[in-house]
Amino acid sequence: MSKSQEVEAFGWACRDPSGVLCPFKFSRRVTGDQDVRLKVLYCGICRSDLMMNKNYWGVAMYPTVPGHEIVGVVTEVGKNVQKFKVGDKVGVGCLVGSCRKCESCNNNLENYCPEQMLTDSPPYVDGIIIHGGFSDHMVADEHFVLRWPDNLPLDSGAPLLGAGITMYSPLRYFGLDKPGMHIGVVGLGGHGHLAVKFVKALGGKVTVISTSPEKKERAIKNLGVDSFLVSTDPDQMQIAMGTLDGIIDTVPAVHPLQPLIDLLKTHGKLVMSGGPLEPLDLPMCSLILGRKIVAGTDIGGLKETQEMLDFAAKHNITADVEVIPIDYVNTAMERLEKNDVKYRFVLDIASTLKAA
């Protein structure tokens, strides 16, 4: 692609596995016939940004501009765009491309397409590296752009595009969305606190399961959880055995599954979203004897993500966030690695990102 077919952009990028970000000029493609260009206003910081920056998964392509929880305002649309116009508030989440023809895509599950294109890593079909939302503007095919509900805050709503859909999708798919159900949430962090909010809005009862007893007061007073279990306390876990219809496990580190499976009722479902880098032991007898299920979950397709945003707007669900300037991003990454945030960082891009 020639330089005349590229648009200059500015952001913050990671250049090596040290994970340190610094100012960075790069190019985005021109606005195509099906494309929407947006000025980035806010962008959430996800733990996966940290993991990609430090190449924990072995797939990082440097330099990389992170960010896949992007909220902004449309500045330009291609001639064939039908869903958006200049001035619209929009979001771009974890995906900017897929094959659009496989079984997953045909079932609105672009997130399971084998040719999916993530927002902040691989080259696009035109060969230009896709960079994420830690930048001044973004361009994406309109299919992968989401309508932003009028009453949904832009800053605290941004994490819904990553953490939010990651929690909403399994609740819907695995049938853990029925009023009166008792759902466990393992880990009270960026994902877990949103899982609590969605379960409560769906009419469910929530038990948070954590290794940190100091989180109990905040969980009950601020998030309205119904009960709190310290997973390292065998007496508490024993009393709660067989009481949960389902569990959403958000913990990204290796941890025992047996105590969690024991908390499930017969036919209960343990859904894993944390993605530990090392294998976990799976106790088969506990599954067999209770006809229980251990499953995994990713984000969601575009249709479901839009549904989630509309649901969140209707029920006033947003993330608990700390809004920060872009030049604080490296400190934020250090704090994130130490779990020192309640519960998500969001970058104020529009007000603090200045071109060098």
Short mmCIF file of C-alpha atoms in Angstrom, two decimals:
data_model
loop_
_atom_site.label_atom_id
_atom_site.label_comp_id
_atom_site.label_asym_id
_atom_site.label_seq_id
_atom_site.Cartn_x
_atom_site.Cartn_y
_atom_site.Cartn_z
CA MET A 1 0.00 0.00 0.00
CA SER A 2 1.39 3.41 -0.97
CA LYS A 3 1.87 6.27 1.46
CA SER A 4 -1.00 8.11 -0.26
CA GLN A 5 -3.27 5.30 0.94
CA GLU A 6 -2.21 5.69 4.56
CA VAL A 7 -3.18 8.19 7.27
CA GLU A 8 -0.73 9.33 9.94
CA ALA A 9 -1.64 8.38 13.49
CA PHE A 10 -0.12 8.92 16.90
CA GLY A 11 -0.25 6.84 20.05
CA TRP A 12 1.79 4.99 22.64
CA ALA A 13 3.44 1.71 21.71
CA CYS A 14 5.41 -1.11 23.26
CA ARG A 15 8.58 -1.88 21.30
CA ASP A 16 9.95 -4.95 23.10
CA PRO A 17 9.11 -7.51 25.81
CA SER A 18 10.09 -5.09 28.57
CA GLY A 19 6.49 -3.92 28.32
CA VAL A 20 7.41 -0.23 28.52
CA LEU A 21 5.28 2.05 26.35
CA CYS A 22 6.41 5.30 24.73
CA PRO A 23 5.08 7.81 22.16
CA PHE A 24 4.87 6.40 18.64
CA LYS A 25 3.93 7.66 15.18
CA PHE A 26 2.49 5.14 12.74
CA SER A 27 0.09 4.79 9.81
CA ARG A 28 -3.47 3.62 9.50
CA ARG A 29 -5.22 2.81 6.25
CA VAL A 30 -7.40 5.36 4.52
CA THR A 31 -11.13 5.10 5.09
CA GLY A 32 -12.45 2.41 2.75
CA ASP A 33 -15.96 2.14 1.33
CA GLN A 34 -17.15 0.02 4.30
CA ASP A 35 -15.02 1.72 6.92
CA VAL A 36 -15.74 3.97 9.88
CA ARG A 37 -13.04 6.28 11.21
CA LEU A 38 -13.34 7.51 14.77
CA LYS A 39 -11.57 9.89 17.08
CA VAL A 40 -10.64 7.90 20.17
CA LEU A 41 -11.98 9.45 23.37
CA TYR A 42 -11.34 6.72 25.94
CA CYS A 43 -9.67 3.32 25.95
CA GLY A 44 -9.71 0.75 28.73
CA ILE A 45 -6.61 -1.12 29.88
CA CYS A 46 -6.98 -4.89 30.08
CA ARG A 47 -4.67 -7.46 31.65
CA SER A 48 -4.31 -8.98 28.19
CA ASP A 49 -2.68 -5.69 27.07
CA LEU A 50 -0.05 -6.27 29.74
CA MET A 51 0.41 -9.89 28.67
CA MET A 52 0.70 -8.98 25.00
CA ASN A 53 3.16 -6.17 25.73
CA LYS A 54 5.43 -8.59 27.59
CA ASN A 55 4.86 -11.34 25.02
CA TYR A 56 3.63 -13.89 27.58
CA TRP A 57 1.78 -15.70 24.78
CA GLY A 58 4.71 -15.62 22.34
CA VAL A 59 2.75 -13.89 19.55
CA ALA A 60 3.53 -10.19 20.05
CA MET A 61 4.49 -8.17 16.97
CA TYR A 62 6.56 -5.11 17.92
CA PRO A 63 6.03 -2.25 17.93
CA THR A 64 2.46 -2.76 19.14
CA VAL A 65 -0.10 -0.14 20.13
CA PRO A 66 -2.37 -1.84 22.68
CA GLY A 67 -6.02 -1.22 23.44
CA HIS A 68 -9.25 -3.03 22.55
CA GLU A 69 -11.82 -1.26 24.72
CA ILE A 70 -12.18 1.79 22.50
CA VAL A 71 -14.88 4.45 22.66
CA GLY A 72 -14.96 7.42 20.34
CA VAL A 73 -16.85 9.64 17.94
CA VAL A 74 -17.18 9.05 14.19
CA THR A 75 -15.23 11.51 12.06
CA GLU A 76 -15.54 9.90 8.63
CA VAL A 77 -17.51 7.09 6.96
CA GLY A 78 -17.03 5.22 3.69
CA LYS A 79 -19.55 5.66 0.89
CA ASN A 80 -21.20 2.27 1.53
CA VAL A 81 -21.53 2.62 5.30
CA GLN A 82 -25.17 2.44 6.37
CA LYS A 83 -25.22 2.10 10.17
CA PHE A 84 -23.19 5.15 11.21
CA LYS A 85 -22.75 8.82 10.44
CA VAL A 86 -20.27 11.51 11.41
CA GLY A 87 -20.82 12.55 15.02
CA ASP A 88 -22.12 9.19 16.27
CA LYS A 89 -20.68 7.80 19.50
CA VAL A 90 -19.30 4.29 18.84
CA GLY A 91 -17.20 1.52 20.31
CA VAL A 92 -14.63 -0.90 18.92
CA GLY A 93 -13.87 -3.99 20.96
CA CYS A 94 -11.55 -6.95 20.61
CA LEU A 95 -12.20 -7.71 16.93
CA VAL A 96 -11.78 -5.77 13.69
CA GLY A 97 -12.03 -8.61 11.21
CA SER A 98 -13.08 -12.18 10.44
CA CYS A 99 -13.68 -14.30 7.35
CA ARG A 100 -17.45 -13.52 7.40
CA LYS A 101 -18.27 -16.86 5.75
CA CYS A 102 -17.45 -19.72 8.15
CA GLU A 103 -19.97 -21.43 10.41
CA SER A 104 -18.98 -19.30 13.38
CA CYS A 105 -19.31 -16.05 11.44
CA ASN A 106 -22.66 -17.13 9.99
CA ASN A 107 -23.87 -17.70 13.55
CA ASN A 108 -22.73 -14.25 14.74
CA LEU A 109 -19.76 -15.77 16.55
CA GLU A 110 -16.95 -13.89 14.84
CA ASN A 111 -14.90 -14.32 18.00
CA TYR A 112 -14.54 -18.04 17.21
CA CYS A 113 -13.65 -17.54 13.53
CA PRO A 114 -10.30 -19.21 12.72
CA GLU A 115 -9.40 -16.12 10.67
CA GLN A 116 -10.39 -13.54 13.26
CA MET A 117 -8.35 -10.32 13.37
CA LEU A 118 -7.75 -8.88 16.81
CA THR A 119 -7.84 -5.13 17.28
CA ASP A 120 -4.25 -4.74 18.39
CA SER A 121 -1.99 -7.36 16.82
CA PRO A 122 -1.99 -8.93 13.33
CA PRO A 123 -1.74 -7.31 9.89
CA TYR A 124 -5.07 -6.41 8.30
CA VAL A 125 -6.04 -7.74 4.87
CA ASP A 126 -4.23 -4.77 3.29
CA GLY A 127 -0.98 -5.73 5.03
CA ILE A 128 -0.87 -2.75 7.40
CA ILE A 129 -0.33 -3.77 11.04
CA ILE A 130 -3.46 -3.30 13.12
CA HIS A 131 -2.82 -1.05 16.09
CA GLY A 132 -5.14 -0.58 19.04
CA GLY A 133 -6.81 2.23 20.90
CA PHE A 134 -3.93 3.81 22.79
CA SER A 135 -3.97 6.24 19.87
CA ASP A 136 -5.65 9.36 18.52
CA HIS A 137 -7.89 7.68 15.95
CA MET A 138 -9.03 4.29 14.72
CA VAL A 139 -10.51 2.83 11.53
CA ALA A 140 -12.58 -0.33 11.25
CA ASP A 141 -15.08 -2.04 8.98
CA GLU A 142 -18.56 -0.96 10.06
CA HIS A 143 -19.49 -4.58 10.86
CA PHE A 144 -17.02 -4.44 13.76
CA VAL A 145 -18.13 -1.05 15.06
CA LEU A 146 -20.72 -0.89 17.82
CA ARG A 147 -23.45 1.68 18.40
CA TRP A 148 -22.93 3.39 21.75
CA PRO A 149 -26.13 3.80 23.80
CA ASP A 150 -26.95 7.43 24.59
CA ASN A 151 -27.16 6.96 28.35
CA LEU A 152 -24.05 4.80 28.75
CA PRO A 153 -21.05 6.76 30.09
CA LEU A 154 -18.09 6.75 27.73
CA ASP A 155 -15.29 6.38 30.28
CA SER A 156 -16.70 3.80 32.71
CA GLY A 157 -18.48 2.05 29.86
CA ALA A 158 -15.29 1.39 27.86
CA PRO A 159 -14.28 -1.79 29.79
CA LEU A 160 -17.59 -3.37 28.80
CA LEU A 161 -16.10 -3.90 25.34
CA GLY A 162 -13.60 -6.40 26.77
CA ALA A 163 -14.29 -7.45 30.33
CA GLY A 164 -18.02 -6.82 30.04
CA ILE A 165 -18.73 -9.07 27.07
CA THR A 166 -16.38 -11.72 28.47
CA MET A 167 -18.68 -11.99 31.51
CA TYR A 168 -22.03 -11.44 29.77
CA SER A 169 -21.55 -14.04 27.05
CA PRO A 170 -21.11 -17.14 29.27
CA LEU A 171 -24.02 -16.15 31.49
CA ARG A 172 -26.27 -16.12 28.42
CA TYR A 173 -24.82 -19.10 26.54
CA PHE A 174 -24.65 -21.49 29.49
CA GLY A 175 -28.10 -20.57 30.78
CA LEU A 176 -26.82 -18.95 33.96
CA ASP A 177 -29.03 -15.91 33.35
CA LYS A 178 -32.29 -17.05 34.96
CA PRO A 179 -33.79 -15.06 37.85
CA GLY A 180 -33.24 -16.77 41.18
CA MET A 181 -30.16 -18.71 40.10
CA HIS A 182 -27.24 -18.77 42.52
CA ILE A 183 -24.01 -17.96 40.69
CA GLY A 184 -20.47 -17.97 42.04
CA VAL A 185 -17.82 -15.56 40.78
CA VAL A 186 -14.20 -16.54 41.39
CA GLY A 187 -11.91 -13.53 41.59
CA LEU A 188 -13.07 -9.99 42.29
CA GLY A 189 -11.09 -7.95 39.80
CA GLY A 190 -11.79 -6.19 36.50
CA HIS A 191 -13.79 -9.10 35.11
CA GLY A 192 -15.23 -10.44 38.33
CA HIS A 193 -16.83 -7.19 39.50
CA LEU A 194 -18.65 -6.90 36.17
CA ALA A 195 -19.82 -10.51 36.42
CA VAL A 196 -21.36 -9.61 39.78
CA LYS A 197 -23.18 -6.63 38.26
CA PHE A 198 -24.57 -8.63 35.34
CA VAL A 199 -25.78 -11.50 37.54
CA LYS A 200 -27.53 -9.07 39.88
CA ALA A 201 -29.18 -7.27 36.96
CA LEU A 202 -30.38 -10.64 35.62
CA GLY A 203 -32.08 -11.36 38.92
CA GLY A 204 -29.57 -13.85 40.26
CA LYS A 205 -27.94 -14.35 43.63
CA VAL A 206 -24.15 -13.90 43.75
CA THR A 207 -21.46 -15.48 45.88
CA VAL A 208 -17.93 -14.15 45.42
CA ILE A 209 -15.18 -16.73 45.95
CA SER A 210 -11.79 -15.21 46.72
CA THR A 211 -8.49 -15.88 48.45
CA SER A 212 -8.57 -12.33 49.83
CA PRO A 213 -10.79 -11.87 52.89
CA GLU A 214 -10.09 -8.14 52.87
CA LYS A 215 -12.27 -7.84 49.74
CA LYS A 216 -15.39 -8.99 51.56
CA GLU A 217 -16.55 -5.62 52.89
CA ARG A 218 -16.19 -3.87 49.54
CA ALA A 219 -17.91 -6.75 47.73
CA ILE A 220 -20.95 -6.65 49.99
CA LYS A 221 -21.25 -2.88 50.54
CA ASN A 222 -20.24 -1.59 47.12
CA LEU A 223 -21.29 -4.39 44.78
CA GLY A 224 -24.17 -5.89 46.71
CA VAL A 225 -23.00 -9.50 46.62
CA ASP A 226 -25.15 -11.88 48.64
CA SER A 227 -22.33 -13.87 50.21
CA PHE A 228 -18.55 -14.11 50.22
CA LEU A 229 -16.43 -17.25 50.52
CA VAL A 230 -12.76 -17.30 51.38
CA SER A 231 -11.59 -20.21 49.26
CA THR A 232 -8.70 -21.03 51.61
CA ASP A 233 -11.11 -21.52 54.53
CA PRO A 234 -12.16 -25.20 54.44
CA ASP A 235 -15.04 -24.64 56.87
CA GLN A 236 -16.64 -21.96 54.71
CA MET A 237 -16.20 -24.05 51.57
CA GLN A 238 -17.63 -27.14 53.26
CA ILE A 239 -20.80 -25.33 54.33
CA ALA A 240 -21.34 -24.01 50.78
CA MET A 241 -20.92 -27.36 48.99
CA GLY A 242 -23.65 -28.10 46.47
CA THR A 243 -25.24 -24.64 46.61
CA LEU A 244 -24.32 -23.02 43.28
CA ASP A 245 -26.02 -23.40 39.89
CA GLY A 246 -22.95 -22.14 38.12
CA ILE A 247 -19.58 -20.48 38.59
CA ILE A 248 -17.71 -17.97 36.43
CA ASP A 249 -13.99 -18.37 37.15
CA THR A 250 -11.99 -15.27 36.20
CA VAL A 251 -8.66 -16.16 37.84
CA PRO A 252 -5.71 -16.09 35.37
CA ALA A 253 -3.36 -18.06 37.65
CA VAL A 254 -3.09 -21.78 38.39
CA HIS A 255 -5.51 -22.79 41.16
CA PRO A 256 -7.32 -25.96 42.28
CA LEU A 257 -10.63 -26.75 40.59
CA GLN A 258 -11.82 -29.48 42.97
CA PRO A 259 -13.07 -27.07 45.68
CA LEU A 260 -14.99 -25.10 43.05
CA ILE A 261 -16.58 -28.15 41.48
CA ASP A 262 -17.67 -29.25 44.95
CA LEU A 263 -19.62 -26.00 45.32
CA LEU A 264 -21.80 -26.85 42.31
CA LYS A 265 -25.19 -28.45 42.46
CA THR A 266 -25.87 -31.54 40.35
CA HIS A 267 -25.75 -30.43 36.66
CA GLY A 268 -23.78 -27.32 37.72
CA LYS A 269 -21.43 -25.55 35.34
CA LEU A 270 -17.95 -24.18 36.02
CA VAL A 271 -17.03 -21.75 33.23
CA MET A 272 -13.40 -20.71 32.88
CA SER A 273 -12.49 -17.30 31.49
CA GLY A 274 -9.17 -16.50 33.18
CA GLY A 275 -6.86 -18.50 30.94
CA PRO A 276 -3.93 -19.57 33.17
CA LEU A 277 -0.75 -20.12 31.18
CA GLU A 278 -0.12 -23.49 32.85
CA PRO A 279 -2.45 -26.56 32.74
CA LEU A 280 -4.94 -27.15 35.56
CA ASP A 281 -5.76 -30.50 37.16
CA LEU A 282 -9.29 -31.64 36.31
CA PRO A 283 -10.86 -34.09 38.81
CA MET A 284 -13.01 -36.31 36.60
CA CYS A 285 -14.84 -38.24 39.32
CA SER A 286 -16.42 -35.09 40.69
CA LEU A 287 -17.75 -34.26 37.23
CA ILE A 288 -19.03 -37.73 36.49
CA LEU A 289 -20.80 -38.27 39.79
CA GLY A 290 -22.64 -34.96 39.61
CA ARG A 291 -23.06 -34.65 35.83
CA LYS A 292 -21.20 -31.37 36.14
CA ILE A 293 -19.55 -29.41 33.36
CA VAL A 294 -16.26 -27.52 33.11
CA ALA A 295 -16.22 -25.24 30.08
CA GLY A 296 -14.31 -22.32 28.61
CA THR A 297 -15.47 -19.02 27.22
CA ASP A 298 -14.02 -16.25 25.09
CA ILE A 299 -15.48 -12.82 24.37
CA GLY A 300 -18.61 -12.60 22.21
CA GLY A 301 -19.64 -11.90 18.65
CA LEU A 302 -20.67 -8.47 17.44
CA LYS A 303 -24.42 -9.10 17.76
CA GLU A 304 -24.07 -10.28 21.35
CA THR A 305 -21.69 -7.43 22.21
CA GLN A 306 -24.25 -4.90 21.01
CA GLU A 307 -26.91 -6.72 23.04
CA MET A 308 -24.64 -6.50 26.08
CA LEU A 309 -24.09 -2.76 25.66
CA ASP A 310 -27.83 -2.16 25.37
CA PHE A 311 -28.47 -4.33 28.45
CA ALA A 312 -25.80 -2.47 30.41
CA ALA A 313 -27.29 0.89 29.45
CA LYS A 314 -30.78 -0.25 30.48
CA HIS A 315 -29.58 -1.50 33.86
CA ASN A 316 -26.97 1.23 34.53
CA ILE A 317 -24.06 -1.22 34.49
CA THR A 318 -20.60 0.28 34.13
CA ALA A 319 -17.16 -0.67 35.36
CA ASP A 320 -15.64 0.82 38.49
CA VAL A 321 -12.77 2.73 36.94
CA GLU A 322 -9.79 4.94 37.57
CA VAL A 323 -9.51 7.39 34.66
CA ILE A 324 -5.88 8.28 33.96
CA PRO A 325 -3.80 10.36 31.53
CA ILE A 326 -1.81 8.59 28.84
CA ASP A 327 1.53 9.51 30.40
CA TYR A 328 0.56 7.47 33.48
CA VAL A 329 0.18 4.31 31.40
CA ASN A 330 3.45 2.64 32.43
CA THR A 331 2.70 3.16 36.10
CA ALA A 332 -0.78 1.79 35.49
CA MET A 333 0.68 -1.34 33.88
CA GLU A 334 2.94 -1.86 36.90
CA ARG A 335 -0.01 -1.47 39.25
CA LEU A 336 -2.13 -3.77 37.12
CA GLU A 337 0.50 -6.49 37.37
CA LYS A 338 0.26 -6.16 41.16
CA ASN A 339 -3.56 -6.16 41.07
CA ASP A 340 -3.46 -2.63 42.46
CA VAL A 341 -6.60 -1.19 40.86
CA LYS A 342 -10.29 -1.15 41.74
CA TYR A 343 -11.19 -2.37 39.22
CA ARG A 344 -10.16 -1.05 35.77
CA PHE A 345 -7.92 1.67 34.38
CA VAL A 346 -9.31 3.78 31.54
CA LEU A 347 -7.13 6.12 29.50
CA ASP A 348 -8.48 9.60 28.82
CA ILE A 349 -7.15 9.71 25.28
CA ALA A 350 -8.93 12.81 23.96
CA SER A 351 -7.76 15.09 26.75
CA THR A 352 -4.25 13.83 27.38
CA LEU A 353 -2.76 12.31 24.19
CA LYS A 354 -0.67 14.96 22.49
CA ALA A 355 1.28 14.36 19.28
CA ALA A 356 5.02 14.73 19.63
#
